[in-house]
Tab-separated table of C-alpha atoms and ligand atoms in Angstrom:
chain	number	residue	atom	x	y	z
A	24	MET	CA	3.852	97.379	154.612
A	25	ASN	CA	1.231	95.282	156.861
A	26	ASP	CA	-1.421	92.899	155.434
A	27	ALA	CA	-4.165	95.383	156.624
A	28	ASN	CA	-2.683	98.183	155.040
A	29	PRO	CA	-1.098	97.557	152.240
A	30	GLN	CA	1.154	99.973	150.242
A	31	GLY	CA	0.814	100.337	146.444
A	32	LEU	CA	-2.342	98.554	144.562
A	33	ASP	CA	-4.732	96.497	146.378
A	34	LEU	CA	-7.985	94.617	144.447
A	35	GLN	CA	-9.874	92.549	146.757
A	36	ASN	CA	-12.720	90.123	145.254
A	37	ILE	CA	-13.469	92.919	141.966
A	38	GLY	CA	-16.781	92.061	140.489
A	39	LYS	CA	-18.017	94.192	138.346
A	40	HIS	CA	-21.265	93.309	134.896
A	41	PHE	CA	-22.685	94.705	132.552
A	42	THR	CA	-26.321	94.440	131.021
A	43	MET	CA	-26.837	95.232	127.852
A	44	GLY	CA	-30.367	94.953	126.081
A	45	GLY	CA	-31.141	92.800	129.003
A	46	GLU	CA	-28.386	90.406	129.503
A	47	GLU	CA	-25.813	90.487	132.188
A	48	LEU	CA	-22.746	90.023	130.765
A	49	HIS	CA	-20.241	89.838	134.284
A	50	VAL	CA	-16.476	90.413	133.745
A	51	LEU	CA	-14.920	90.327	136.346
A	52	ASN	CA	-15.691	87.950	138.830
A	53	GLY	CA	-13.801	88.527	142.152
A	54	ALA	CA	-10.237	89.822	140.992
A	55	SER	CA	-7.748	90.228	143.371
A	56	LEU	CA	-3.992	91.020	142.935
A	57	THR	CA	-1.933	93.357	145.112
A	58	ILE	CA	1.371	95.333	143.990
A	59	ALA	CA	4.091	96.551	145.953
A	60	PRO	CA	5.101	100.095	145.265
A	61	GLY	CA	8.168	100.076	142.972
A	62	GLU	CA	6.644	96.371	141.463
A	63	ILE	CA	6.201	96.703	138.064
A	64	VAL	CA	2.734	93.725	136.779
A	65	ALA	CA	2.083	92.922	133.632
A	66	MET	CA	-1.991	91.751	132.775
A	67	LEU	CA	-2.282	89.819	130.104
A	68	GLY	CA	-5.861	88.766	129.209
A	69	PRO	CA	-7.506	87.677	125.651
A	70	SER	CA	-9.908	90.860	123.928
A	71	GLY	CA	-12.914	91.656	126.075
A	72	ALA	CA	-11.429	89.690	129.638
A	73	GLY	CA	-11.796	93.152	130.851
A	74	LYS	CA	-8.806	94.390	131.357
A	75	SER	CA	-9.609	97.852	130.545
A	76	THR	CA	-12.641	97.361	132.654
A	77	LEU	CA	-10.225	96.166	135.663
A	78	LEU	CA	-7.239	99.705	135.255
A	79	HIS	CA	-11.063	101.679	135.070
A	80	ILE	CA	-11.685	100.389	138.501
A	81	ALA	CA	-8.744	100.386	140.226
A	82	GLY	CA	-8.207	103.705	138.362
A	83	LEU	CA	-10.857	105.152	140.710
A	84	LEU	CA	-12.750	106.096	136.514
A	85	ASP	CA	-15.878	103.206	137.573
A	86	ARG	CA	-17.139	101.635	140.895
A	87	PRO	CA	-17.126	97.767	141.307
A	88	ASP	CA	-20.650	96.259	142.006
A	89	THR	CA	-18.465	94.178	144.854
A	90	GLY	CA	-14.993	94.055	146.457
A	91	GLU	CA	-12.182	97.175	147.722
A	92	ILE	CA	-9.475	99.194	146.169
A	93	THR	CA	-7.344	100.206	148.525
A	94	ILE	CA	-4.756	103.060	147.236
A	95	ASP	CA	-1.726	103.328	149.638
A	96	GLY	CA	-3.199	102.574	151.993
A	97	GLN	CA	-6.049	104.003	152.203
A	98	ALA	CA	-9.284	102.705	151.549
A	99	CYS	CA	-11.929	103.519	148.139
A	100	GLY	CA	-14.770	101.986	147.789
A	101	SER	CA	-16.896	104.296	150.667
A	102	LEU	CA	-15.200	106.873	149.810
A	103	GLY	CA	-17.337	110.089	148.172
A	104	ASP	CA	-16.267	111.509	144.383
A	105	THR	CA	-14.781	114.285	145.660
A	106	ASP	CA	-12.059	111.987	147.513
A	107	ARG	CA	-12.162	110.204	144.617
A	108	THR	CA	-11.336	112.984	141.683
A	109	ARG	CA	-8.518	113.988	144.380
A	110	ILE	CA	-6.868	110.568	144.563
A	111	ARG	CA	-6.758	110.265	141.656
A	112	ARG	CA	-5.184	113.448	140.478
A	113	THR	CA	-2.507	112.935	143.361
A	114	ALA	CA	-1.750	109.248	143.422
A	115	ILE	CA	-2.590	107.790	139.842
A	116	GLY	CA	-1.024	108.078	136.553
A	117	PHE	CA	-2.428	106.811	133.489
A	118	VAL	CA	-1.239	105.833	130.190
A	119	TYR	CA	-4.147	104.876	126.630
A	120	GLN	CA	-3.372	103.477	124.204
A	121	PHE	CA	-3.566	106.572	121.922
A	122	HIS	CA	-2.284	109.368	123.375
A	123	ASN	CA	-4.793	112.247	124.337
A	124	LEU	CA	-2.602	114.798	124.737
A	125	LEU	CA	-3.732	118.544	124.122
A	126	PRO	CA	-3.013	119.609	120.265
A	127	GLU	CA	-2.657	123.201	121.037
A	128	PHE	CA	0.491	122.889	123.905
A	129	THR	CA	3.614	122.334	123.426
A	130	ALA	CA	4.928	118.953	125.388
A	131	THR	CA	6.071	120.766	128.713
A	132	ASP	CA	3.186	122.545	128.833
A	133	ASN	CA	1.165	119.375	128.260
A	134	VAL	CA	2.967	117.785	131.933
A	135	ALA	CA	2.929	121.219	133.213
A	136	LEU	CA	-0.996	121.898	132.583
A	137	ALA	CA	-0.906	118.280	135.384
A	138	CYS	CA	0.758	119.603	137.722
A	139	MET	CA	-0.690	122.497	137.722
A	140	ILE	CA	-3.974	121.180	137.921
A	141	ASN	CA	-3.118	120.243	141.488
A	142	GLY	CA	-1.636	123.875	142.502
A	143	VAL	CA	1.702	123.597	141.424
A	144	SER	CA	2.755	127.097	140.497
A	145	GLN	CA	3.639	127.255	136.364
A	146	LYS	CA	7.588	128.024	137.109
A	147	ASP	CA	7.952	124.105	139.137
A	148	ALA	CA	5.375	122.827	137.017
A	149	ARG	CA	7.609	123.307	133.698
A	150	LYS	CA	10.483	122.003	135.730
A	151	ARG	CA	9.713	118.920	136.718
A	152	ALA	CA	7.664	118.656	133.289
A	153	ARG	CA	11.768	119.576	132.254
A	154	GLU	CA	13.047	116.868	133.639
A	155	LEU	CA	10.759	114.064	133.271
A	156	LEU	CA	10.583	114.574	129.157
A	157	GLU	CA	15.079	114.875	129.859
A	158	ILE	CA	14.974	111.418	131.477
A	159	LEU	CA	12.340	110.158	128.575
A	160	GLY	CA	14.890	111.300	125.751
A	161	LEU	CA	12.186	114.253	124.401
A	162	SER	CA	15.155	117.365	125.929
A	163	GLU	CA	15.219	118.390	122.097
A	164	ARG	CA	11.460	118.213	121.740
A	165	LEU	CA	10.670	119.987	124.982
A	166	GLU	CA	8.477	122.716	123.019
A	167	HIS	CA	7.518	120.936	119.607
A	168	MET	CA	3.397	120.438	119.451
A	169	PRO	CA	2.228	116.689	120.028
A	170	THR	CA	1.685	117.069	115.818
A	171	GLN	CA	5.251	117.886	115.432
A	172	LEU	CA	6.460	114.817	116.925
A	173	SER	CA	6.509	110.825	116.190
A	174	GLY	CA	3.896	108.796	118.330
A	175	GLY	CA	6.622	107.048	120.102
A	176	GLU	CA	7.782	110.725	121.166
A	177	GLN	CA	3.913	111.037	121.756
A	178	GLN	CA	3.733	108.294	123.692
A	179	ARG	CA	6.822	109.115	125.800
A	180	VAL	CA	4.951	112.510	126.729
A	181	ALA	CA	1.806	110.975	128.017
A	182	ILE	CA	4.341	108.899	130.050
A	183	ALA	CA	5.650	112.417	131.496
A	184	ARG	CA	2.041	113.420	132.555
A	185	ALA	CA	1.300	109.956	133.870
A	186	MET	CA	3.928	110.539	135.871
A	187	ALA	CA	3.885	114.741	136.743
A	188	ASN	CA	2.521	114.914	139.993
A	189	HIS	CA	4.539	110.863	141.431
A	190	PRO	CA	1.628	109.205	141.419
A	191	ARG	CA	1.474	106.231	143.941
A	192	ILE	CA	0.186	104.046	141.098
A	193	LEU	CA	0.497	103.963	137.287
A	194	LEU	CA	-1.599	101.541	135.700
A	195	ALA	CA	-1.211	101.934	131.371
A	196	ASP	CA	-3.993	100.706	129.144
A	197	GLU	CA	-1.752	99.285	125.900
A	198	PRO	CA	0.485	101.820	126.053
A	199	THR	CA	2.602	100.643	123.159
A	200	GLY	CA	-0.229	99.473	121.305
A	201	ASN	CA	-0.321	101.586	118.476
A	202	LEU	CA	3.332	101.883	117.895
A	203	ASP	CA	6.023	99.612	115.890
A	204	GLU	CA	7.803	96.775	117.555
A	205	ASN	CA	11.197	99.155	117.460
A	206	THR	CA	9.221	102.204	118.793
A	207	ALA	CA	7.002	99.613	121.364
A	208	ASP	CA	10.289	98.789	122.777
A	209	THR	CA	12.253	102.586	123.669
A	210	VAL	CA	9.085	102.901	124.456
A	211	PHE	CA	8.396	100.493	126.367
A	212	ASP	CA	11.793	101.359	127.922
A	213	ALA	CA	11.128	104.645	128.651
A	214	LEU	CA	7.901	103.851	130.734
A	215	ILE	CA	9.772	100.993	132.865
A	216	THR	CA	12.623	103.229	133.432
A	217	LEU	CA	10.614	105.832	134.648
A	218	ALA	CA	8.443	103.973	136.714
A	219	ARG	CA	11.862	101.797	138.950
A	220	GLU	CA	13.164	105.233	139.265
A	221	GLU	CA	9.864	106.640	140.730
A	222	LYS	CA	9.270	103.626	142.950
A	223	VAL	CA	5.487	103.438	141.648
A	224	ALA	CA	3.245	100.381	141.615
A	225	ALA	CA	2.865	99.952	138.508
A	226	LEU	CA	-0.425	97.440	136.434
A	227	ILE	CA	-0.257	97.351	132.265
A	228	ALA	CA	-2.147	96.054	129.872
A	229	THR	CA	-0.756	93.989	127.122
A	230	HIS	CA	-1.086	91.636	124.159
A	231	ASN	CA	2.617	91.500	123.832
A	232	ILE	CA	4.317	88.341	125.396
A	233	GLY	CA	7.810	89.782	124.544
A	234	LEU	CA	7.471	93.095	126.332
A	235	ALA	CA	5.202	91.154	129.647
A	236	LYS	CA	7.639	88.876	130.260
A	237	ARG	CA	10.371	92.137	131.039
A	238	MET	CA	8.480	93.066	133.554
A	239	ASP	CA	8.389	91.537	137.084
A	240	ARG	CA	5.278	89.713	136.853
A	241	ARG	CA	2.506	88.118	134.711
A	242	ILE	CA	-0.748	87.666	135.206
A	243	VAL	CA	-3.413	86.891	133.482
A	244	LEU	CA	-7.398	87.926	133.344
A	245	HIS	CA	-9.300	84.856	132.758
A	246	ASN	CA	-12.800	83.960	133.355
A	247	GLY	CA	-13.391	86.896	135.847
A	248	ARG	CA	-10.280	86.385	138.249
A	249	LEU	CA	-6.857	87.170	137.761
A	250	GLU	CA	-4.273	83.998	138.302
A	251	GLY	CA	-0.654	84.174	137.929
A	252	GLN	CA	1.915	82.954	135.125
A	253	PRO	CA	4.837	81.732	135.228
A	254	VAL	CA	8.076	83.364	133.264
A	255	SER	CA	8.310	80.926	131.124
A	256	GLY	CA	4.625	81.222	129.929
B	306	LIG	N1	-19.969	100.317	129.163
B	306	LIG	C1	-20.262	99.044	128.523
B	306	LIG	N2	-20.971	98.632	128.695
B	306	LIG	C2	-21.584	97.318	128.297
B	306	LIG	N3	-20.926	96.267	128.292
B	306	LIG	C3	-19.472	96.898	128.734
B	306	LIG	C4	-18.653	97.927	128.562
B	306	LIG	N4	-17.417	97.978	128.712
B	306	LIG	C5	-17.329	97.324	128.756
B	306	LIG	N5	-17.958	96.144	128.623
B	306	LIG	C6	-18.027	94.743	127.592
B	306	LIG	O1	-16.932	93.932	128.700
B	306	LIG	C7	-16.305	93.126	127.867
B	306	LIG	C8	-14.516	93.412	128.578
B	306	LIG	O2	-14.751	94.469	128.007
B	306	LIG	P1	-12.812	95.106	128.194
B	306	LIG	O3	-13.056	96.362	127.835
B	306	LIG	O4	-12.655	95.463	129.552
B	306	LIG	O5	-11.842	94.288	127.404
B	306	LIG	P2	-10.413	93.855	127.381
B	306	LIG	O6	-9.560	93.118	128.158
B	306	LIG	O7	-10.102	95.812	127.703
B	306	LIG	O8	-10.428	94.122	125.918
B	306	LIG	P3	-9.327	94.652	124.405
B	306	LIG	O9	-7.838	93.833	125.274
B	306	LIG	O10	-10.084	94.368	123.247
B	306	LIG	O11	-9.195	96.235	125.167
B	306	LIG	C9	-16.732	93.212	127.054
B	306	LIG	O12	-17.417	92.561	126.355
B	306	LIG	C10	-17.113	94.566	126.854
B	306	LIG	O13	-18.176	94.428	125.524
B	307	LIG	MG1	-9.070	96.849	126.352
């Protein structure tokens, strides 16, 4: 890794505002962050601080007003939509608070479809899906439909789907926010295990301080900027 061409996820001086009813709301004001491959970072900050906004920008779902996003050495700011979509599909995994699984497909197919969108054969995609679901403790649930799975199991399928294409970056927006404490722990363990195994650079927004303390590093979004937080904090 060198500074000019950082691997993992690098955000520099990200600014973003929204205009609502003639009022300008400056949500991000020069947020900067570097996450190395294999590093798992918790993003804390009160409701409305801009965590989801920053994750959308890092995930190339939205464009910032200022700043640069570099993903595994590739600067993304000046890229057109086609290239951004390709990077999003191949290099970025996203986990949301609500799993967004396709209701008419099994657990295996929900994961396999993510690979097949990238041109992987059905056979290889299903093999990758089974491998991930087994790591996540779902080997007895491969052919279950989403409605036949518990909330925690559904969320583990969503994590498998996010990791299906061997992403370099994993972005998660309150991935356990919708689960009870014990289930959140199990799902979080699964997420961490997989993130470490695949050496992704992971940025995870959470309101759960206990889970945040188990990650490698904590940062707080405050006044539109990212600040480090000591472990004991
Ligand atoms: N598309 C939009 N148009 C106008 N304002 C927006 C838009 N998206 C977000 N905002 C505003 O930006 C601010 C940050 O929102 P964001 O969803 O990023 O916060 P958050 O930190 O994720 O909060 P939470 O912890 O509640 O999920 C909020 O005040 C929100 O109202
Ligand atoms: Mg949010």
